Structure formats: C-alpha cells, structure tokens
Amino acid sequence: MEIKLLKEDDPQLREVSEAWNFETDGDPTELVKAMTKIMFESGGIGLAAPQCGVKKRIFIMGNTEKLIVCINPEIIESEGESRDQEGCLSFPKLWLTVKRPDVVKVKYQQMNGDVIEQELGGLPSRVFQHESDHLDGICFDTKVAKLSLQMAKDRRKRKS
Ligand code: CO
C-alpha cells in the first residue's frame, strides 16, 4: 500500500474521518503496516490514518516493542488536567505545550474487531488524545494560543 505523510499545510489534515467499517473496508492490516513503516521511519510515537491521506478513524501508537492499533477510538471519560510538550509528524520540529485531561477512559477496536476498554494516564493518554483529535480534523496547533504558536514557529525557524 502506497501512502505518504501529509504535512501541516495540507487541508486534508483538517477534515473529519469516517469510521472503519470491518465489513466494507475489510482487513486493516495493509494500512496498519504502511502506517507503522512511516511512523518508525520518522521516529514518531503516534500516527493517524488521515495524516497519510486515508480518511478513516484509525491510528497507531507506541514503539517497536509495543505497538497499539486503535480503530474507531472513543474517549468515554476524562479527568484532571496536564500540560506537556507535544510534537506531530505532520509538523516537523514544532513543539507545543498543550493542555489536556490527564487520565482518560478509552474504548477502541483492535485489528480483529474486538473491543477494548482501558484507562490511560501519562504519555499514552496524551498520545491517544492527540491522535484521536486527528480523526476529527483537529491538529495540535489549534490547541494553543495564537501567540504561543507564533513563538514556537519562530523558534523552529531560528533553529533550522
Ligand atoms: Co499529530
């Protein structure tokens, strides 16, 4: 499967994705394989299908030791608040401090269609929320104040 990473000025990144339908969309293995390749090659810890031009509600997160595939993910409950730096493969070298709930209770389907429910905290919680946002066409640059975004972009420019 040929897919490629879309970059920040691509309007497709701002579109809402559709549910993965196991009956009509079939087996997601090929897509997941192609996404995993892109994520590892670019050194990321999360990647959503719409970042690769595929408008489906599916993302991957993790590393070479543990990779989680989340299909039709939902955030059922969220609690607390945390601020931390985030990056995004579609926004190379841009680092933004984003405020998000701390702990989330989530639900998603695995590759075989089984439904998983779990509670996430820390980095996995943050990545899950960042990637879920992509499925709704929300990129992290809209989660910070305009001034903070401008300052982060200026910093990136100075470093490049
Ligand atoms: Co991202």
mmCIF file with all atom_site columns, C-alpha atoms and ligand atoms in Angstrom:
data_model
loop_
_atom_site.group_PDB
_atom_site.id
_atom_site.type_symbol
_atom_site.label_atom_id
_atom_site.label_alt_id
_atom_site.label_comp_id
_atom_site.label_asym_id
_atom_site.label_entity_id
_atom_site.label_seq_id
_atom_site.pdbx_PDB_ins_code
_atom_site.Cartn_x
_atom_site.Cartn_y
_atom_site.Cartn_z
_atom_site.occupancy
_atom_site.B_iso_or_equiv
_atom_site.pdbx_formal_charge
_atom_site.auth_seq_id
_atom_site.auth_comp_id
_atom_site.auth_asym_id
_atom_site.auth_atom_id
_atom_site.pdbx_PDB_model_num
ATOM   1   C  CA . MET A 1 1   ? 0.000   0.000  0.000  1.00 0.00 ? 1   MET A CA 1
ATOM   2   C  CA . GLU A 1 2   ? 1.352   3.396  -1.058 1.00 0.00 ? 2   GLU A CA 1
ATOM   3   C  CA . ILE A 1 3   ? 0.680   6.163  1.407  1.00 0.00 ? 3   ILE A CA 1
ATOM   4   C  CA . LYS A 1 4   ? 2.641   9.193  2.414  1.00 0.00 ? 4   LYS A CA 1
ATOM   5   C  CA . LEU A 1 5   ? 2.772   11.560 5.308  1.00 0.00 ? 5   LEU A CA 1
ATOM   6   C  CA . LEU A 1 6   ? 0.839   14.797 4.789  1.00 0.00 ? 6   LEU A CA 1
ATOM   7   C  CA . LYS A 1 7   ? 2.417   17.992 6.033  1.00 0.00 ? 7   LYS A CA 1
ATOM   8   C  CA . GLU A 1 8   ? 0.940   20.832 8.029  1.00 0.00 ? 8   GLU A CA 1
ATOM   9   C  CA . ASP A 1 9   ? -0.442  22.991 5.216  1.00 0.00 ? 9   ASP A CA 1
ATOM   10  C  CA . ASP A 1 10  ? -2.444  20.121 3.679  1.00 0.00 ? 10  ASP A CA 1
ATOM   11  C  CA . PRO A 1 11  ? -6.184  20.863 4.094  1.00 0.00 ? 11  PRO A CA 1
ATOM   12  C  CA . GLN A 1 12  ? -6.927  17.136 4.365  1.00 0.00 ? 12  GLN A CA 1
ATOM   13  C  CA . LEU A 1 13  ? -5.496  17.265 7.878  1.00 0.00 ? 13  LEU A CA 1
ATOM   14  C  CA . ARG A 1 14  ? -8.445  19.428 8.904  1.00 0.00 ? 14  ARG A CA 1
ATOM   15  C  CA . GLU A 1 15  ? -11.142 17.029 7.694  1.00 0.00 ? 15  GLU A CA 1
ATOM   16  C  CA . VAL A 1 16  ? -13.230 14.659 9.811  1.00 0.00 ? 16  VAL A CA 1
ATOM   17  C  CA . SER A 1 17  ? -12.575 10.970 9.183  1.00 0.00 ? 17  SER A CA 1
ATOM   18  C  CA . GLU A 1 18  ? -15.134 8.206  8.827  1.00 0.00 ? 18  GLU A CA 1
ATOM   19  C  CA . ALA A 1 19  ? -15.484 5.093  10.959 1.00 0.00 ? 19  ALA A CA 1
ATOM   20  C  CA . TRP A 1 20  ? -13.611 1.989  9.863  1.00 0.00 ? 20  TRP A CA 1
ATOM   21  C  CA . ASN A 1 21  ? -16.253 -0.486 8.762  1.00 0.00 ? 21  ASN A CA 1
ATOM   22  C  CA . PHE A 1 22  ? -14.841 -4.011 9.035  1.00 0.00 ? 22  PHE A CA 1
ATOM   23  C  CA . GLU A 1 23  ? -17.460 -5.310 6.590  1.00 0.00 ? 23  GLU A CA 1
ATOM   24  C  CA . THR A 1 24  ? -16.959 -2.825 3.782  1.00 0.00 ? 24  THR A CA 1
ATOM   25  C  CA . ASP A 1 25  ? -13.411 -1.615 4.489  1.00 0.00 ? 25  ASP A CA 1
ATOM   26  C  CA . GLY A 1 26  ? -12.117 -5.129 5.148  1.00 0.00 ? 26  GLY A CA 1
ATOM   27  C  CA . ASP A 1 27  ? -8.933  -6.014 6.943  1.00 0.00 ? 27  ASP A CA 1
ATOM   28  C  CA . PRO A 1 28  ? -6.869  -3.009 8.089  1.00 0.00 ? 28  PRO A CA 1
ATOM   29  C  CA . THR A 1 29  ? -3.574  -4.957 8.160  1.00 0.00 ? 29  THR A CA 1
ATOM   30  C  CA . GLU A 1 30  ? -2.083  -3.479 4.980  1.00 0.00 ? 30  GLU A CA 1
ATOM   31  C  CA . LEU A 1 31  ? -2.891  0.077  6.032  1.00 0.00 ? 31  LEU A CA 1
ATOM   32  C  CA . VAL A 1 32  ? -1.513  -0.502 9.524  1.00 0.00 ? 32  VAL A CA 1
ATOM   33  C  CA . LYS A 1 33  ? 1.695   -1.976 8.094  1.00 0.00 ? 33  LYS A CA 1
ATOM   34  C  CA . ALA A 1 34  ? 2.213   1.016  5.821  1.00 0.00 ? 34  ALA A CA 1
ATOM   35  C  CA . MET A 1 35  ? 1.465   3.452  8.665  1.00 0.00 ? 35  MET A CA 1
ATOM   36  C  CA . THR A 1 36  ? 3.827   1.639  11.024 1.00 0.00 ? 36  THR A CA 1
ATOM   37  C  CA . LYS A 1 37  ? 6.621   1.908  8.467  1.00 0.00 ? 37  LYS A CA 1
ATOM   38  C  CA . ILE A 1 38  ? 6.101   5.672  8.152  1.00 0.00 ? 38  ILE A CA 1
ATOM   39  C  CA . MET A 1 39  ? 5.891   6.160  11.918 1.00 0.00 ? 39  MET A CA 1
ATOM   40  C  CA . PHE A 1 40  ? 9.074   4.243  12.677 1.00 0.00 ? 40  PHE A CA 1
ATOM   41  C  CA . GLU A 1 41  ? 10.989  5.834  9.806  1.00 0.00 ? 41  GLU A CA 1
ATOM   42  C  CA . SER A 1 42  ? 10.060  9.294  11.047 1.00 0.00 ? 42  SER A CA 1
ATOM   43  C  CA . GLY A 1 43  ? 10.724  8.447  14.687 1.00 0.00 ? 43  GLY A CA 1
ATOM   44  C  CA . GLY A 1 44  ? 7.209   9.128  15.936 1.00 0.00 ? 44  GLY A CA 1
ATOM   45  C  CA . ILE A 1 45  ? 5.182   7.558  18.737 1.00 0.00 ? 45  ILE A CA 1
ATOM   46  C  CA . GLY A 1 46  ? 1.765   8.034  17.158 1.00 0.00 ? 46  GLY A CA 1
ATOM   47  C  CA . LEU A 1 47  ? 0.281   8.358  13.683 1.00 0.00 ? 47  LEU A CA 1
ATOM   48  C  CA . ALA A 1 48  ? -3.305  8.706  12.490 1.00 0.00 ? 48  ALA A CA 1
ATOM   49  C  CA . ALA A 1 49  ? -4.619  7.469  9.122  1.00 0.00 ? 49  ALA A CA 1
ATOM   50  C  CA . PRO A 1 50  ? -5.782  10.939 7.986  1.00 0.00 ? 50  PRO A CA 1
ATOM   51  C  CA . GLN A 1 51  ? -2.158  12.107 8.328  1.00 0.00 ? 51  GLN A CA 1
ATOM   52  C  CA . CYS A 1 52  ? -1.495  9.672  5.487  1.00 0.00 ? 52  CYS A CA 1
ATOM   53  C  CA . GLY A 1 53  ? -4.427  10.835 3.373  1.00 0.00 ? 53  GLY A CA 1
ATOM   54  C  CA . VAL A 1 54  ? -6.701  7.988  4.490  1.00 0.00 ? 54  VAL A CA 1
ATOM   55  C  CA . LYS A 1 55  ? -9.905  9.458  5.928  1.00 0.00 ? 55  LYS A CA 1
ATOM   56  C  CA . LYS A 1 56  ? -10.626 6.620  8.360  1.00 0.00 ? 56  LYS A CA 1
ATOM   57  C  CA . ARG A 1 57  ? -10.860 6.509  12.135 1.00 0.00 ? 57  ARG A CA 1
ATOM   58  C  CA . ILE A 1 58  ? -7.743  4.540  12.876 1.00 0.00 ? 58  ILE A CA 1
ATOM   59  C  CA . PHE A 1 59  ? -4.433  5.350  14.495 1.00 0.00 ? 59  PHE A CA 1
ATOM   60  C  CA . ILE A 1 60  ? -1.374  3.621  15.831 1.00 0.00 ? 60  ILE A CA 1
ATOM   61  C  CA . MET A 1 61  ? 0.680   4.478  18.883 1.00 0.00 ? 61  MET A CA 1
ATOM   62  C  CA . GLY A 1 62  ? 3.683   3.081  20.683 1.00 0.00 ? 62  GLY A CA 1
ATOM   63  C  CA . ASN A 1 63  ? 7.142   1.913  19.740 1.00 0.00 ? 63  ASN A CA 1
ATOM   64  C  CA . THR A 1 64  ? 8.953   -1.083 18.258 1.00 0.00 ? 64  THR A CA 1
ATOM   65  C  CA . GLU A 1 65  ? 8.410   -3.028 21.476 1.00 0.00 ? 65  GLU A CA 1
ATOM   66  C  CA . LYS A 1 66  ? 4.738   -2.324 21.908 1.00 0.00 ? 66  LYS A CA 1
ATOM   67  C  CA . LEU A 1 67  ? 2.503   -1.051 19.161 1.00 0.00 ? 67  LEU A CA 1
ATOM   68  C  CA . ILE A 1 68  ? -1.195  -0.407 19.742 1.00 0.00 ? 68  ILE A CA 1
ATOM   69  C  CA . VAL A 1 69  ? -3.646  -0.155 16.873 1.00 0.00 ? 69  VAL A CA 1
ATOM   70  C  CA . CYS A 1 70  ? -6.775  1.837  17.740 1.00 0.00 ? 70  CYS A CA 1
ATOM   71  C  CA . ILE A 1 71  ? -9.731  1.555  15.413 1.00 0.00 ? 71  ILE A CA 1
ATOM   72  C  CA . ASN A 1 72  ? -12.871 3.674  15.888 1.00 0.00 ? 72  ASN A CA 1
ATOM   73  C  CA . PRO A 1 73  ? -11.494 5.024  19.170 1.00 0.00 ? 73  PRO A CA 1
ATOM   74  C  CA . GLU A 1 74  ? -13.619 6.874  21.682 1.00 0.00 ? 74  GLU A CA 1
ATOM   75  C  CA . ILE A 1 75  ? -12.817 8.778  24.831 1.00 0.00 ? 75  ILE A CA 1
ATOM   76  C  CA . ILE A 1 76  ? -15.530 7.828  27.293 1.00 0.00 ? 76  ILE A CA 1
ATOM   77  C  CA . GLU A 1 77  ? -14.389 9.778  30.334 1.00 0.00 ? 77  GLU A CA 1
ATOM   78  C  CA . SER A 1 78  ? -11.621 12.193 31.111 1.00 0.00 ? 78  SER A CA 1
ATOM   79  C  CA . GLU A 1 79  ? -10.254 13.593 34.320 1.00 0.00 ? 79  GLU A CA 1
ATOM   80  C  CA . GLY A 1 80  ? -7.730  16.082 35.587 1.00 0.00 ? 80  GLY A CA 1
ATOM   81  C  CA . GLU A 1 81  ? -5.505  18.381 33.638 1.00 0.00 ? 81  GLU A CA 1
ATOM   82  C  CA . SER A 1 82  ? -1.929  18.264 32.459 1.00 0.00 ? 82  SER A CA 1
ATOM   83  C  CA . ARG A 1 83  ? 0.336   20.371 30.312 1.00 0.00 ? 83  ARG A CA 1
ATOM   84  C  CA . ASP A 1 84  ? 3.151   18.886 28.333 1.00 0.00 ? 84  ASP A CA 1
ATOM   85  C  CA . GLN A 1 85  ? 5.134   19.320 25.169 1.00 0.00 ? 85  GLN A CA 1
ATOM   86  C  CA . GLU A 1 86  ? 3.879   17.619 22.050 1.00 0.00 ? 86  GLU A CA 1
ATOM   87  C  CA . GLY A 1 87  ? 5.236   17.131 18.593 1.00 0.00 ? 87  GLY A CA 1
ATOM   88  C  CA . CYS A 1 88  ? 3.468   15.880 15.479 1.00 0.00 ? 88  CYS A CA 1
ATOM   89  C  CA . LEU A 1 89  ? 4.904   14.064 12.473 1.00 0.00 ? 89  LEU A CA 1
ATOM   90  C  CA . SER A 1 90  ? 2.930   16.358 10.166 1.00 0.00 ? 90  SER A CA 1
ATOM   91  C  CA . PHE A 1 91  ? 4.539   19.414 11.808 1.00 0.00 ? 91  PHE A CA 1
ATOM   92  C  CA . PRO A 1 92  ? 8.261   18.578 11.777 1.00 0.00 ? 92  PRO A CA 1
ATOM   93  C  CA . LYS A 1 93  ? 10.271  20.128 14.610 1.00 0.00 ? 93  LYS A CA 1
ATOM   94  C  CA . LEU A 1 94  ? 7.356   22.102 16.011 1.00 0.00 ? 94  LEU A CA 1
ATOM   95  C  CA . TRP A 1 95  ? 6.995   21.675 19.771 1.00 0.00 ? 95  TRP A CA 1
ATOM   96  C  CA . LEU A 1 96  ? 3.914   22.988 21.544 1.00 0.00 ? 96  LEU A CA 1
ATOM   97  C  CA . THR A 1 97  ? 2.837   22.851 25.164 1.00 0.00 ? 97  THR A CA 1
ATOM   98  C  CA . VAL A 1 98  ? -0.711  21.545 25.079 1.00 0.00 ? 98  VAL A CA 1
ATOM   99  C  CA . LYS A 1 99  ? -3.223  21.386 27.922 1.00 0.00 ? 99  LYS A CA 1
ATOM   100 C  CA . ARG A 1 100 ? -5.249  18.184 28.026 1.00 0.00 ? 100 ARG A CA 1
ATOM   101 C  CA . PRO A 1 101 ? -7.086  15.995 30.513 1.00 0.00 ? 101 PRO A CA 1
ATOM   102 C  CA . ASP A 1 102 ? -4.672  13.857 32.500 1.00 0.00 ? 102 ASP A CA 1
ATOM   103 C  CA . VAL A 1 103 ? -6.402  10.484 32.659 1.00 0.00 ? 103 VAL A CA 1
ATOM   104 C  CA . VAL A 1 104 ? -8.811  9.131  30.061 1.00 0.00 ? 104 VAL A CA 1
ATOM   105 C  CA . LYS A 1 105 ? -11.017 6.096  29.888 1.00 0.00 ? 105 LYS A CA 1
ATOM   106 C  CA . VAL A 1 106 ? -10.999 4.918  26.302 1.00 0.00 ? 106 VAL A CA 1
ATOM   107 C  CA . LYS A 1 107 ? -12.591 2.360  24.060 1.00 0.00 ? 107 LYS A CA 1
ATOM   108 C  CA . TYR A 1 108 ? -11.398 1.140  20.669 1.00 0.00 ? 108 TYR A CA 1
ATOM   109 C  CA . GLN A 1 109 ? -11.404 -1.828 18.352 1.00 0.00 ? 109 GLN A CA 1
ATOM   110 C  CA . GLN A 1 110 ? -8.364  -3.958 17.712 1.00 0.00 ? 110 GLN A CA 1
ATOM   111 C  CA . MET A 1 111 ? -7.256  -5.255 14.319 1.00 0.00 ? 111 MET A CA 1
ATOM   112 C  CA . ASN A 1 112 ? -9.547  -8.295 14.690 1.00 0.00 ? 112 ASN A CA 1
ATOM   113 C  CA . GLY A 1 113 ? -12.530 -6.107 15.594 1.00 0.00 ? 113 GLY A CA 1
ATOM   114 C  CA . ASP A 1 114 ? -12.514 -6.925 19.315 1.00 0.00 ? 114 ASP A CA 1
ATOM   115 C  CA . VAL A 1 115 ? -13.477 -4.019 21.566 1.00 0.00 ? 115 VAL A CA 1
ATOM   116 C  CA . ILE A 1 116 ? -11.005 -2.972 24.242 1.00 0.00 ? 116 ILE A CA 1
ATOM   117 C  CA . GLU A 1 117 ? -11.744 -0.644 27.134 1.00 0.00 ? 117 GLU A CA 1
ATOM   118 C  CA . GLN A 1 118 ? -8.958  0.757  29.235 1.00 0.00 ? 118 GLN A CA 1
ATOM   119 C  CA . GLU A 1 119 ? -7.788  3.648  31.346 1.00 0.00 ? 119 GLU A CA 1
ATOM   120 C  CA . LEU A 1 120 ? -4.741  5.581  30.225 1.00 0.00 ? 120 LEU A CA 1
ATOM   121 C  CA . GLY A 1 121 ? -2.571  8.091  32.025 1.00 0.00 ? 121 GLY A CA 1
ATOM   122 C  CA . GLY A 1 122 ? 0.690   9.885  31.342 1.00 0.00 ? 122 GLY A CA 1
ATOM   123 C  CA . LEU A 1 123 ? 2.206   9.729  27.869 1.00 0.00 ? 123 LEU A CA 1
ATOM   124 C  CA . PRO A 1 124 ? -0.154  7.058  26.458 1.00 0.00 ? 124 PRO A CA 1
ATOM   125 C  CA . SER A 1 125 ? -3.128  9.205  27.498 1.00 0.00 ? 125 SER A CA 1
ATOM   126 C  CA . ARG A 1 126 ? -1.637  12.236 25.785 1.00 0.00 ? 126 ARG A CA 1
ATOM   127 C  CA . VAL A 1 127 ? -0.803  10.366 22.593 1.00 0.00 ? 127 VAL A CA 1
ATOM   128 C  CA . PHE A 1 128 ? -4.262  8.772  22.464 1.00 0.00 ? 128 PHE A CA 1
ATOM   129 C  CA . GLN A 1 129 ? -5.883  12.198 22.759 1.00 0.00 ? 129 GLN A CA 1
ATOM   130 C  CA . HIS A 1 130 ? -3.574  13.816 20.189 1.00 0.00 ? 130 HIS A CA 1
ATOM   131 C  CA . GLU A 1 131 ? -4.216  11.035 17.660 1.00 0.00 ? 131 GLU A CA 1
ATOM   132 C  CA . SER A 1 132 ? -7.982  10.977 18.343 1.00 0.00 ? 132 SER A CA 1
ATOM   133 C  CA . ASP A 1 133 ? -8.034  14.693 17.572 1.00 0.00 ? 133 ASP A CA 1
ATOM   134 C  CA . HIS A 1 134 ? -6.539  13.985 14.136 1.00 0.00 ? 134 HIS A CA 1
ATOM   135 C  CA . LEU A 1 135 ? -9.575  11.805 13.358 1.00 0.00 ? 135 LEU A CA 1
ATOM   136 C  CA . ASP A 1 136 ? -11.768 14.858 13.926 1.00 0.00 ? 136 ASP A CA 1
ATOM   137 C  CA . GLY A 1 137 ? -9.558  17.053 11.774 1.00 0.00 ? 137 GLY A CA 1
ATOM   138 C  CA . ILE A 1 138 ? -8.091  18.765 14.822 1.00 0.00 ? 138 ILE A CA 1
ATOM   139 C  CA . CYS A 1 139 ? -4.357  19.402 14.799 1.00 0.00 ? 139 CYS A CA 1
ATOM   140 C  CA . PHE A 1 140 ? -2.413  20.419 17.889 1.00 0.00 ? 140 PHE A CA 1
ATOM   141 C  CA . ASP A 1 141 ? -1.686  23.879 16.506 1.00 0.00 ? 141 ASP A CA 1
ATOM   142 C  CA . THR A 1 142 ? -5.318  24.808 17.239 1.00 0.00 ? 142 THR A CA 1
ATOM   143 C  CA . LYS A 1 143 ? -4.998  23.751 20.892 1.00 0.00 ? 143 LYS A CA 1
ATOM   144 C  CA . VAL A 1 144 ? -2.658  26.579 21.888 1.00 0.00 ? 144 VAL A CA 1
ATOM   145 C  CA . ALA A 1 145 ? -2.924  30.351 21.942 1.00 0.00 ? 145 ALA A CA 1
ATOM   146 C  CA . LYS A 1 146 ? -2.049  32.133 18.681 1.00 0.00 ? 146 LYS A CA 1
ATOM   147 C  CA . LEU A 1 147 ? 0.899   33.877 20.312 1.00 0.00 ? 147 LEU A CA 1
ATOM   148 C  CA . SER A 1 148 ? 2.351   30.626 21.680 1.00 0.00 ? 148 SER A CA 1
ATOM   149 C  CA . LEU A 1 149 ? 2.017   29.081 18.237 1.00 0.00 ? 149 LEU A CA 1
ATOM   150 C  CA . GLN A 1 150 ? 3.783   32.018 16.614 1.00 0.00 ? 150 GLN A CA 1
ATOM   151 C  CA . MET A 1 151 ? 6.588   31.883 19.171 1.00 0.00 ? 151 MET A CA 1
ATOM   152 C  CA . ALA A 1 152 ? 7.046   28.139 18.635 1.00 0.00 ? 152 ALA A CA 1
ATOM   153 C  CA . LYS A 1 153 ? 7.160   28.651 14.878 1.00 0.00 ? 153 LYS A CA 1
ATOM   154 C  CA . ASP A 1 154 ? 9.725   31.420 15.289 1.00 0.00 ? 154 ASP A CA 1
ATOM   155 C  CA . ARG A 1 155 ? 11.847  29.148 17.476 1.00 0.00 ? 155 ARG A CA 1
ATOM   156 C  CA . ARG A 1 156 ? 11.656  26.450 14.817 1.00 0.00 ? 156 ARG A CA 1
ATOM   157 C  CA . LYS A 1 157 ? 12.731  28.909 12.139 1.00 0.00 ? 157 LYS A CA 1
ATOM   158 C  CA . ARG A 1 158 ? 15.713  30.108 14.181 1.00 0.00 ? 158 ARG A CA 1
ATOM   159 C  CA . LYS A 1 159 ? 16.855  26.526 14.730 1.00 0.00 ? 159 LYS A CA 1
ATOM   160 C  CA . SER A 1 160 ? 16.590  25.462 11.117 1.00 0.00 ? 160 SER A CA 1
HETATM 161 CO CO . CO  B 2 .   ? -0.113  14.593 15.182 1.00 0.00 ? 1   CO  B CO 1
#
